[in-house]
CSV table of C-alpha atoms and ligand atoms in Angstrom, one decimal:
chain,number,residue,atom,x,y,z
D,3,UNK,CA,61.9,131.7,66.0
D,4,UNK,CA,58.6,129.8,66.6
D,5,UNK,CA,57.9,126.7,65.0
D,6,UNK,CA,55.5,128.2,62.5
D,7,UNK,CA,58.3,130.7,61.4
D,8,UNK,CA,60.9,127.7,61.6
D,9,UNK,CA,59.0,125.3,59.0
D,10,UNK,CA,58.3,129.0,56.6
D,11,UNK,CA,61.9,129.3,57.1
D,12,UNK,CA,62.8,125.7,56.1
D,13,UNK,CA,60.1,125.6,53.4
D,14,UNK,CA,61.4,128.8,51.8
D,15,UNK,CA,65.5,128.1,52.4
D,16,UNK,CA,65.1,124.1,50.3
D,17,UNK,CA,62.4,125.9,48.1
D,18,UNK,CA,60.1,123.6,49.1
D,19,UNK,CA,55.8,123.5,48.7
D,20,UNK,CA,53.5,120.2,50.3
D,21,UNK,CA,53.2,117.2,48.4
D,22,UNK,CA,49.3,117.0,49.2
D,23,UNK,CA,49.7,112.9,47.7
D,24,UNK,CA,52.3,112.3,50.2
D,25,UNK,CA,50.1,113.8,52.5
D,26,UNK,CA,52.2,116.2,53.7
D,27,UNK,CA,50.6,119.0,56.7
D,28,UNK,CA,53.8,119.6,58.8
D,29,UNK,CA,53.2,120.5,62.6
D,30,UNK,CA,53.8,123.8,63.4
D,31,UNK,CA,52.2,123.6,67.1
D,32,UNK,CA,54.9,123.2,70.0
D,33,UNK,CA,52.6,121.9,72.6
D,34,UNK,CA,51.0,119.1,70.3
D,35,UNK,CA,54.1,118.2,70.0
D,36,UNK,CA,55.4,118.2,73.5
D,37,UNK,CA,52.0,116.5,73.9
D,38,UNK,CA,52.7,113.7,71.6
D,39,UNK,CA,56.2,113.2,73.0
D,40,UNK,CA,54.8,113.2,76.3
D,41,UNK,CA,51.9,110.6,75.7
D,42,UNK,CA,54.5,108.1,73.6
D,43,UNK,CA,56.4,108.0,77.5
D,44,UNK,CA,60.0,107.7,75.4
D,45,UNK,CA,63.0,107.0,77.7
D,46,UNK,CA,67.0,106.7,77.2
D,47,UNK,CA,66.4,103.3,76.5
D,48,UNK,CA,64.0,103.5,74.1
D,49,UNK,CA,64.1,102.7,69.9
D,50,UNK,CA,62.0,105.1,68.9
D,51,UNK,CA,60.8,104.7,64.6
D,52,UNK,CA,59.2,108.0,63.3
D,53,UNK,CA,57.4,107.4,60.1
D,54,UNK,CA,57.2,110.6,57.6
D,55,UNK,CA,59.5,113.1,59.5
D,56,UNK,CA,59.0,115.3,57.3
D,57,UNK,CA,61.0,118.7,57.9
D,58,UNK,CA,61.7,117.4,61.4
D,59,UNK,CA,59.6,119.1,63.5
D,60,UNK,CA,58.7,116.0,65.9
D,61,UNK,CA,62.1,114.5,64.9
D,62,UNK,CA,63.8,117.2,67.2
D,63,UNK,CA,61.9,116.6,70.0
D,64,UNK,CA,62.3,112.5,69.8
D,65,UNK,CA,66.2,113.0,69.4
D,66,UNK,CA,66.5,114.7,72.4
D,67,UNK,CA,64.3,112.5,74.4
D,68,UNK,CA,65.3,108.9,72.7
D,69,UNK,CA,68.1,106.4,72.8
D,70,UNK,CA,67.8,106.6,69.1
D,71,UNK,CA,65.4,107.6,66.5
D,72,UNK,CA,65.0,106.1,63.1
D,73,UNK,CA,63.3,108.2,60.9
D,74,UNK,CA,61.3,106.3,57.6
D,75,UNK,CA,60.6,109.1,54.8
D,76,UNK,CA,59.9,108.1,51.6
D,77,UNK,CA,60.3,112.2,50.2
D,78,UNK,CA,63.8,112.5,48.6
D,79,UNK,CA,63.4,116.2,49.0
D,80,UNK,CA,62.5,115.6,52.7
D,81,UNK,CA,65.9,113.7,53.1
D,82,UNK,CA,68.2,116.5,52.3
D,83,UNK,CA,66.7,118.8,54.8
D,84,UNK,CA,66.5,116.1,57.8
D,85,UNK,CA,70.6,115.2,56.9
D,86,UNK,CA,71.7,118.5,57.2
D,87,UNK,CA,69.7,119.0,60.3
D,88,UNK,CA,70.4,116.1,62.5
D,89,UNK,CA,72.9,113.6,60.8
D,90,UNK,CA,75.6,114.7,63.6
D,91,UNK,CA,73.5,113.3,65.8
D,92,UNK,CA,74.9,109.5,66.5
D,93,UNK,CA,71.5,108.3,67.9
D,94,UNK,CA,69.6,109.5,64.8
D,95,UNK,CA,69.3,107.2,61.9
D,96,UNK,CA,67.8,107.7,58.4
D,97,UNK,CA,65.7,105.4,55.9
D,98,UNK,CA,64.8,106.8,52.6
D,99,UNK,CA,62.2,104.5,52.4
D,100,UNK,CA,58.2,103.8,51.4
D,101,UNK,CA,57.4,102.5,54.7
D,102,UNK,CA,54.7,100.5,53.6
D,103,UNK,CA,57.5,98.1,51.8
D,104,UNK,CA,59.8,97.8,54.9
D,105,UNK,CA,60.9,94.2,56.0
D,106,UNK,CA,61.0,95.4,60.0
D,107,UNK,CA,61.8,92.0,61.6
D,108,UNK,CA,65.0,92.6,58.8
D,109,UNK,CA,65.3,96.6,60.2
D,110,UNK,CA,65.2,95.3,64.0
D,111,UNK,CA,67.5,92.6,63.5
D,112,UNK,CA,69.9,94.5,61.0
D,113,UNK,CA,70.4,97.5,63.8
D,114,UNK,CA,70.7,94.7,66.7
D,115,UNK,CA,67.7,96.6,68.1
D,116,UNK,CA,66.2,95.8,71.6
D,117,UNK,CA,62.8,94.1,70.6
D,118,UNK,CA,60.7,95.4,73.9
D,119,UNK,CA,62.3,99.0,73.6
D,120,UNK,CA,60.4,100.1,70.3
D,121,UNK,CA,57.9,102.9,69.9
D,122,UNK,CA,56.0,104.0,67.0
D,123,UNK,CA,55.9,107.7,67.0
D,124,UNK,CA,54.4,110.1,63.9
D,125,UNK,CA,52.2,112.2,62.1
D,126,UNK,CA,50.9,110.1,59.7
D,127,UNK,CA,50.5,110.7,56.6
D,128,UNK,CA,46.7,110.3,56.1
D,129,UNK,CA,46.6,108.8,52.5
D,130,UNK,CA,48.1,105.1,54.1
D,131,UNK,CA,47.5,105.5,57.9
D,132,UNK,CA,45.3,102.1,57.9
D,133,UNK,CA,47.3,100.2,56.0
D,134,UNK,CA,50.4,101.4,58.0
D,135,UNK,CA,49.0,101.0,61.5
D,136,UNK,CA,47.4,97.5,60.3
D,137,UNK,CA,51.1,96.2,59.0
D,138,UNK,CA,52.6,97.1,61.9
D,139,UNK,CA,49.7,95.0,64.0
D,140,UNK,CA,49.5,92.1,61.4
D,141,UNK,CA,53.4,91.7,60.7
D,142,UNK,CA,53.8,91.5,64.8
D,143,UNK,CA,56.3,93.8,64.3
D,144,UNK,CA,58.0,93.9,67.9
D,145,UNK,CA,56.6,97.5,69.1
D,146,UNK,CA,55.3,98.2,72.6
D,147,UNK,CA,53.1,101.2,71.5
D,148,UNK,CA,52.3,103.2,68.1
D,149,UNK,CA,51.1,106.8,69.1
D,150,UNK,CA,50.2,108.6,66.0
D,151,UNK,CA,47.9,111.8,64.9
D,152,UNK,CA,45.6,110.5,62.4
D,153,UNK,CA,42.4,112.3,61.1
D,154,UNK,CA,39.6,113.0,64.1
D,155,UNK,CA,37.1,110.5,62.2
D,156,UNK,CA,39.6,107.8,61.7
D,157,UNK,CA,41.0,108.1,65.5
D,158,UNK,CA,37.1,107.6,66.8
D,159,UNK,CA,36.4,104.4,64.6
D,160,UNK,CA,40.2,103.3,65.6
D,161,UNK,CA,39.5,103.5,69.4
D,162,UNK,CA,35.7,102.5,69.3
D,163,UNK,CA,34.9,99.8,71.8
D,164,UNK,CA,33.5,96.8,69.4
D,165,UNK,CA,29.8,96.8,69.3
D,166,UNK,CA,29.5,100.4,69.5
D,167,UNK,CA,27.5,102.6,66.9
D,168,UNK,CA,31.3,103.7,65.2
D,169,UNK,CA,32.8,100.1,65.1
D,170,UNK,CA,33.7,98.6,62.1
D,171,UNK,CA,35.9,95.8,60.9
D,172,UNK,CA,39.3,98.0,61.1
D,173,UNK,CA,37.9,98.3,65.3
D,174,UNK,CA,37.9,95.0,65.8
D,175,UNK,CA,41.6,94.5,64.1
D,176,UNK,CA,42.9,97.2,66.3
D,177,UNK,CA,41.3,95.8,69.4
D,178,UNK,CA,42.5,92.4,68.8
D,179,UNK,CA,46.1,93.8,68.9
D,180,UNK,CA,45.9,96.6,71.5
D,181,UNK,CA,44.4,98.5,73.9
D,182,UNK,CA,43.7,101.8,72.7
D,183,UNK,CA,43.2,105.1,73.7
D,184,UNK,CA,42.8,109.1,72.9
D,185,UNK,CA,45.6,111.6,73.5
D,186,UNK,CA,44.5,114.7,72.0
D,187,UNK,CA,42.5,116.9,69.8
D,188,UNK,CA,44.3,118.9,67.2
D,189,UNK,CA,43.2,121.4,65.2
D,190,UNK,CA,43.7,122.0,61.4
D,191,UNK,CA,45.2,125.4,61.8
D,192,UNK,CA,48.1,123.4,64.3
D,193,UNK,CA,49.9,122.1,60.4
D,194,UNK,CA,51.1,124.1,57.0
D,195,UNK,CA,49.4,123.7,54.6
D,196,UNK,CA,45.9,123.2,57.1
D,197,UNK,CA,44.3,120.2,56.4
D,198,UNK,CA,40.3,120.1,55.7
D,199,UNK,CA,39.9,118.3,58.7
D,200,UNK,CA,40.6,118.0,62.2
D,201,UNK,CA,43.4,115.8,63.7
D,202,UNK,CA,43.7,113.8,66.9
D,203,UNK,CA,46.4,112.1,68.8
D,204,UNK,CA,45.8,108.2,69.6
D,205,UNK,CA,47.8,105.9,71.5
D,206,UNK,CA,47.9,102.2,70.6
D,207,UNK,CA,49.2,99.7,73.3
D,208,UNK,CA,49.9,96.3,72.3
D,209,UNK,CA,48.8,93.7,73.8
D,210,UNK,CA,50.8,90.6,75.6
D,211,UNK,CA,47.7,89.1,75.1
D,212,UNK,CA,45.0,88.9,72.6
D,213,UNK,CA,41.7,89.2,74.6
D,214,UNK,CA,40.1,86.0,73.0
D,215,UNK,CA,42.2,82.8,72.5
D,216,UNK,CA,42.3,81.6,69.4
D,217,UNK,CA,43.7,78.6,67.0
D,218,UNK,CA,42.9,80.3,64.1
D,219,UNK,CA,43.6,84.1,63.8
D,220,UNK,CA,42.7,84.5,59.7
D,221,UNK,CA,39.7,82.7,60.3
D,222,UNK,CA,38.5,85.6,62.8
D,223,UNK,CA,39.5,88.3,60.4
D,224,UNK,CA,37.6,86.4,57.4
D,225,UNK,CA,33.7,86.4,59.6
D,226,UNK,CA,34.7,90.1,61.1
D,227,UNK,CA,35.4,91.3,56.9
D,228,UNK,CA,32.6,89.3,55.7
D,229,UNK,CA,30.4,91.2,58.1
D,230,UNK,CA,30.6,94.3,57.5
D,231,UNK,CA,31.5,94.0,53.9
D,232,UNK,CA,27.9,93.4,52.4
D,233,UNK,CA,25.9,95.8,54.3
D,234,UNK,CA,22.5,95.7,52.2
D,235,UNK,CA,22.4,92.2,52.9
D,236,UNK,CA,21.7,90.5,56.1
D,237,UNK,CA,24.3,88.9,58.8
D,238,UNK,CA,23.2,85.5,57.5
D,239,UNK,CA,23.2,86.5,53.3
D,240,UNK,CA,26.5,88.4,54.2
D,241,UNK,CA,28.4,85.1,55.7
D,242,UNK,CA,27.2,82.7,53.6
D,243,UNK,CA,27.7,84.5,50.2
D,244,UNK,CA,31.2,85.0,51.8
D,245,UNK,CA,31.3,81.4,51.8
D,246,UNK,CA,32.0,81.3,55.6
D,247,UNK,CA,30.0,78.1,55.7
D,248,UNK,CA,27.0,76.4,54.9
D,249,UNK,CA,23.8,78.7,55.2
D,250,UNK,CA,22.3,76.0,57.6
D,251,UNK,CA,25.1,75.8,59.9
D,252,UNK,CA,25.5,79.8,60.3
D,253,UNK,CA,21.6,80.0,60.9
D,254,UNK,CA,22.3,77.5,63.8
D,255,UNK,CA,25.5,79.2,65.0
D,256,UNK,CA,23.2,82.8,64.7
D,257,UNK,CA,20.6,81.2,66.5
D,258,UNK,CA,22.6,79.7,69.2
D,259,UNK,CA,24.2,83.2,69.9
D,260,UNK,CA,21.1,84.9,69.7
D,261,UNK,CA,22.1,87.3,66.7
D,262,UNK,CA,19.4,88.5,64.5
D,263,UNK,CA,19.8,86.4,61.3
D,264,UNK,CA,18.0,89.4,59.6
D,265,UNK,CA,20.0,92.1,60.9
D,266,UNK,CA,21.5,94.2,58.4
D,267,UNK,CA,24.9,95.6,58.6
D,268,UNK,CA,25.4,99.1,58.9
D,269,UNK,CA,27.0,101.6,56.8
D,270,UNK,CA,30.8,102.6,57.1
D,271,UNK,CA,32.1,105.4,55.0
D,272,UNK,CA,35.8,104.8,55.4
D,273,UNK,CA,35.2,100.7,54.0
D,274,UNK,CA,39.3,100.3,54.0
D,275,UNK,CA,40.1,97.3,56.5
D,276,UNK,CA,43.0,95.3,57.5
D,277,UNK,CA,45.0,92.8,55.3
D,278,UNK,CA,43.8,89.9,56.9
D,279,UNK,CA,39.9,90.7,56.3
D,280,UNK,CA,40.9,91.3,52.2
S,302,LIG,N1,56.4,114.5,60.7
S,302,LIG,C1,56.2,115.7,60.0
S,302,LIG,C2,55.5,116.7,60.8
S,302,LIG,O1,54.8,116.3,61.7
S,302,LIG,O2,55.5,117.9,60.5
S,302,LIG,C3,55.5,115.4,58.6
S,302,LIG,C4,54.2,114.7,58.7
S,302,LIG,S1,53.4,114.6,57.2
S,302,LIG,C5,51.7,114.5,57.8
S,302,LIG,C6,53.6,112.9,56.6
S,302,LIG,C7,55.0,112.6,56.2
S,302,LIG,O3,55.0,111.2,55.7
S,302,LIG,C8,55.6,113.4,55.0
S,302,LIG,O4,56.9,113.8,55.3
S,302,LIG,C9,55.6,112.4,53.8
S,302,LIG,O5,56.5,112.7,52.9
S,302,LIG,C10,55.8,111.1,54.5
S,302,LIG,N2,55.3,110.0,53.8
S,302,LIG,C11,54.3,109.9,53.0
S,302,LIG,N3,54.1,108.6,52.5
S,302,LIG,C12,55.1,107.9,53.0
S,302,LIG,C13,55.5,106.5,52.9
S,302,LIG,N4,54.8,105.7,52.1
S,302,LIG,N5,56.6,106.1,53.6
S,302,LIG,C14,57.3,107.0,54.3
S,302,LIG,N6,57.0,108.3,54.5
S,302,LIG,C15,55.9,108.7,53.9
């Protein structure tokens, strides 16, 4: 049996249709997934933590290659199927469990976890893949690298360089933490049900290092929200009604960098950003 006829087979045997608001397009393509496996370099001494297994399709493949594998899924239904496939295996764990409301210093501590052996590994589900990528940056959460498939669009503006056409604030959050970089394309026809876009495979590697130095991290996340939030009004109406400082003083700090006071900010369509700008 092929993957395709596998997840048919699973879908069919638990009675089972996609919850489109958990976001739910299972893979069905074998070599995106031996290409994800591959990218996400996972050793026998690795902590691997798959968020939204699913039916287990990627699950399979991380048991096989990882010390252990703990698997976040918030779909009760999704939690019978992935017990009776793989709860004989001793280096599988299960969390029923909205991952956006996990305490993970508590996880890594409670399973006396290795803090420089842990990989983020999924398909994401699309509905919550910023705010999920941006906890697991802001929290410090003690990962090495997060390689997910996200949504073509969202993967370009996640790996943009900053100052590029594409940036916007979530870029600069990303870059902050990591250095990033694209694995693969994947086509909508690689999932059941297909979704109405395409996918793509990034890989985000933390940082030891943040590139700039700073005292005061929120401080950097307040100017980078405040703009790009107001984009009909200029870089110096933007800061200032944002309450970043005193007009006066931004016109001089503008000036002194040689920033166009007048230049207005650009349009994003995807205007979710990262905790720290709120
Ligand atoms: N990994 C599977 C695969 O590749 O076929 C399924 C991926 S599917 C795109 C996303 C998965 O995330 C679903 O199983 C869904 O139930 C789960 N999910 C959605 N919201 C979640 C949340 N807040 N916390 C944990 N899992 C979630």
């Amino acid at each position: 049996m092929n993957l395709e006829q596998e997840t048919k087979f699973l879908m069919k045997k638990y009675n089972i249709s996609a919850n489109k608001n958990l976001g739910q397009n299972f893979l069905i393509n074998e070599e995106v997934i031996q290409n994800i496996v591959k990218a996400s370099d996972i050793s026998k001494e690795d902590i691997v933590i798959e968020i939204g297994p699913g039916l287990g399709s990627l699950t399979a493949a991380l048991i096989e290659k990882a010390k252990k594998v703990i698997a976040i899924e918030i779909d009760n239904k999704m939690i019978s199927i992935l017990k009776d496939r793989f709860s004989l295996y001793d280096n599988f764990i299960l969390l029923n469990e909205d991952v956006l409301k996990i305490n993970f210093d508590n996880l890594i501590k409670e399973k006396n976890i290795e803090k420089d052996k842990i990989k983020i590994v999924a398909n994401l589900p699309y509905y919550i893949t910023t705010p999920i990528i941006m906890k697991l940056l802001e929290d410090k959460v003690s990962v090495t690298s997060i390689t997910v498939m996200v949504q073509k669009e969202v993967a370009d503006r996640l790996t943009a360089i900053p100052g590029e056409k594409l940036a916007g604030a979530i870029t600069y959050c990303v870059y902050y933490y990591c250095e990033t970089q694209k694995v693969m394309l994947v086509p909508k026809d690689s999932f059941i049900p297909s979704p109405q876009v395409d996918s793509e495979v990034i890989k985000l590697n933390i940082r030891k290092n943040p590139p700039i130095n700073l005292k005061n991290e929120k401080r950097l996340f307040q100017i980078i929200k405040a703009s790009f939030m107001q984009r009909r009004k200029t870089l110096l109406n933007g800061l200032s009604n944002a309450g970043i400082a005193q007009k006066e003083e931004i016109k001089n700090v503008l000036d002194l960098l040689r920033i166009a006071r007048k230049h207005k900010r650009r349009s994003f369509n995807n205007r979710t950003i990262c905790r720290n700008c709120k």
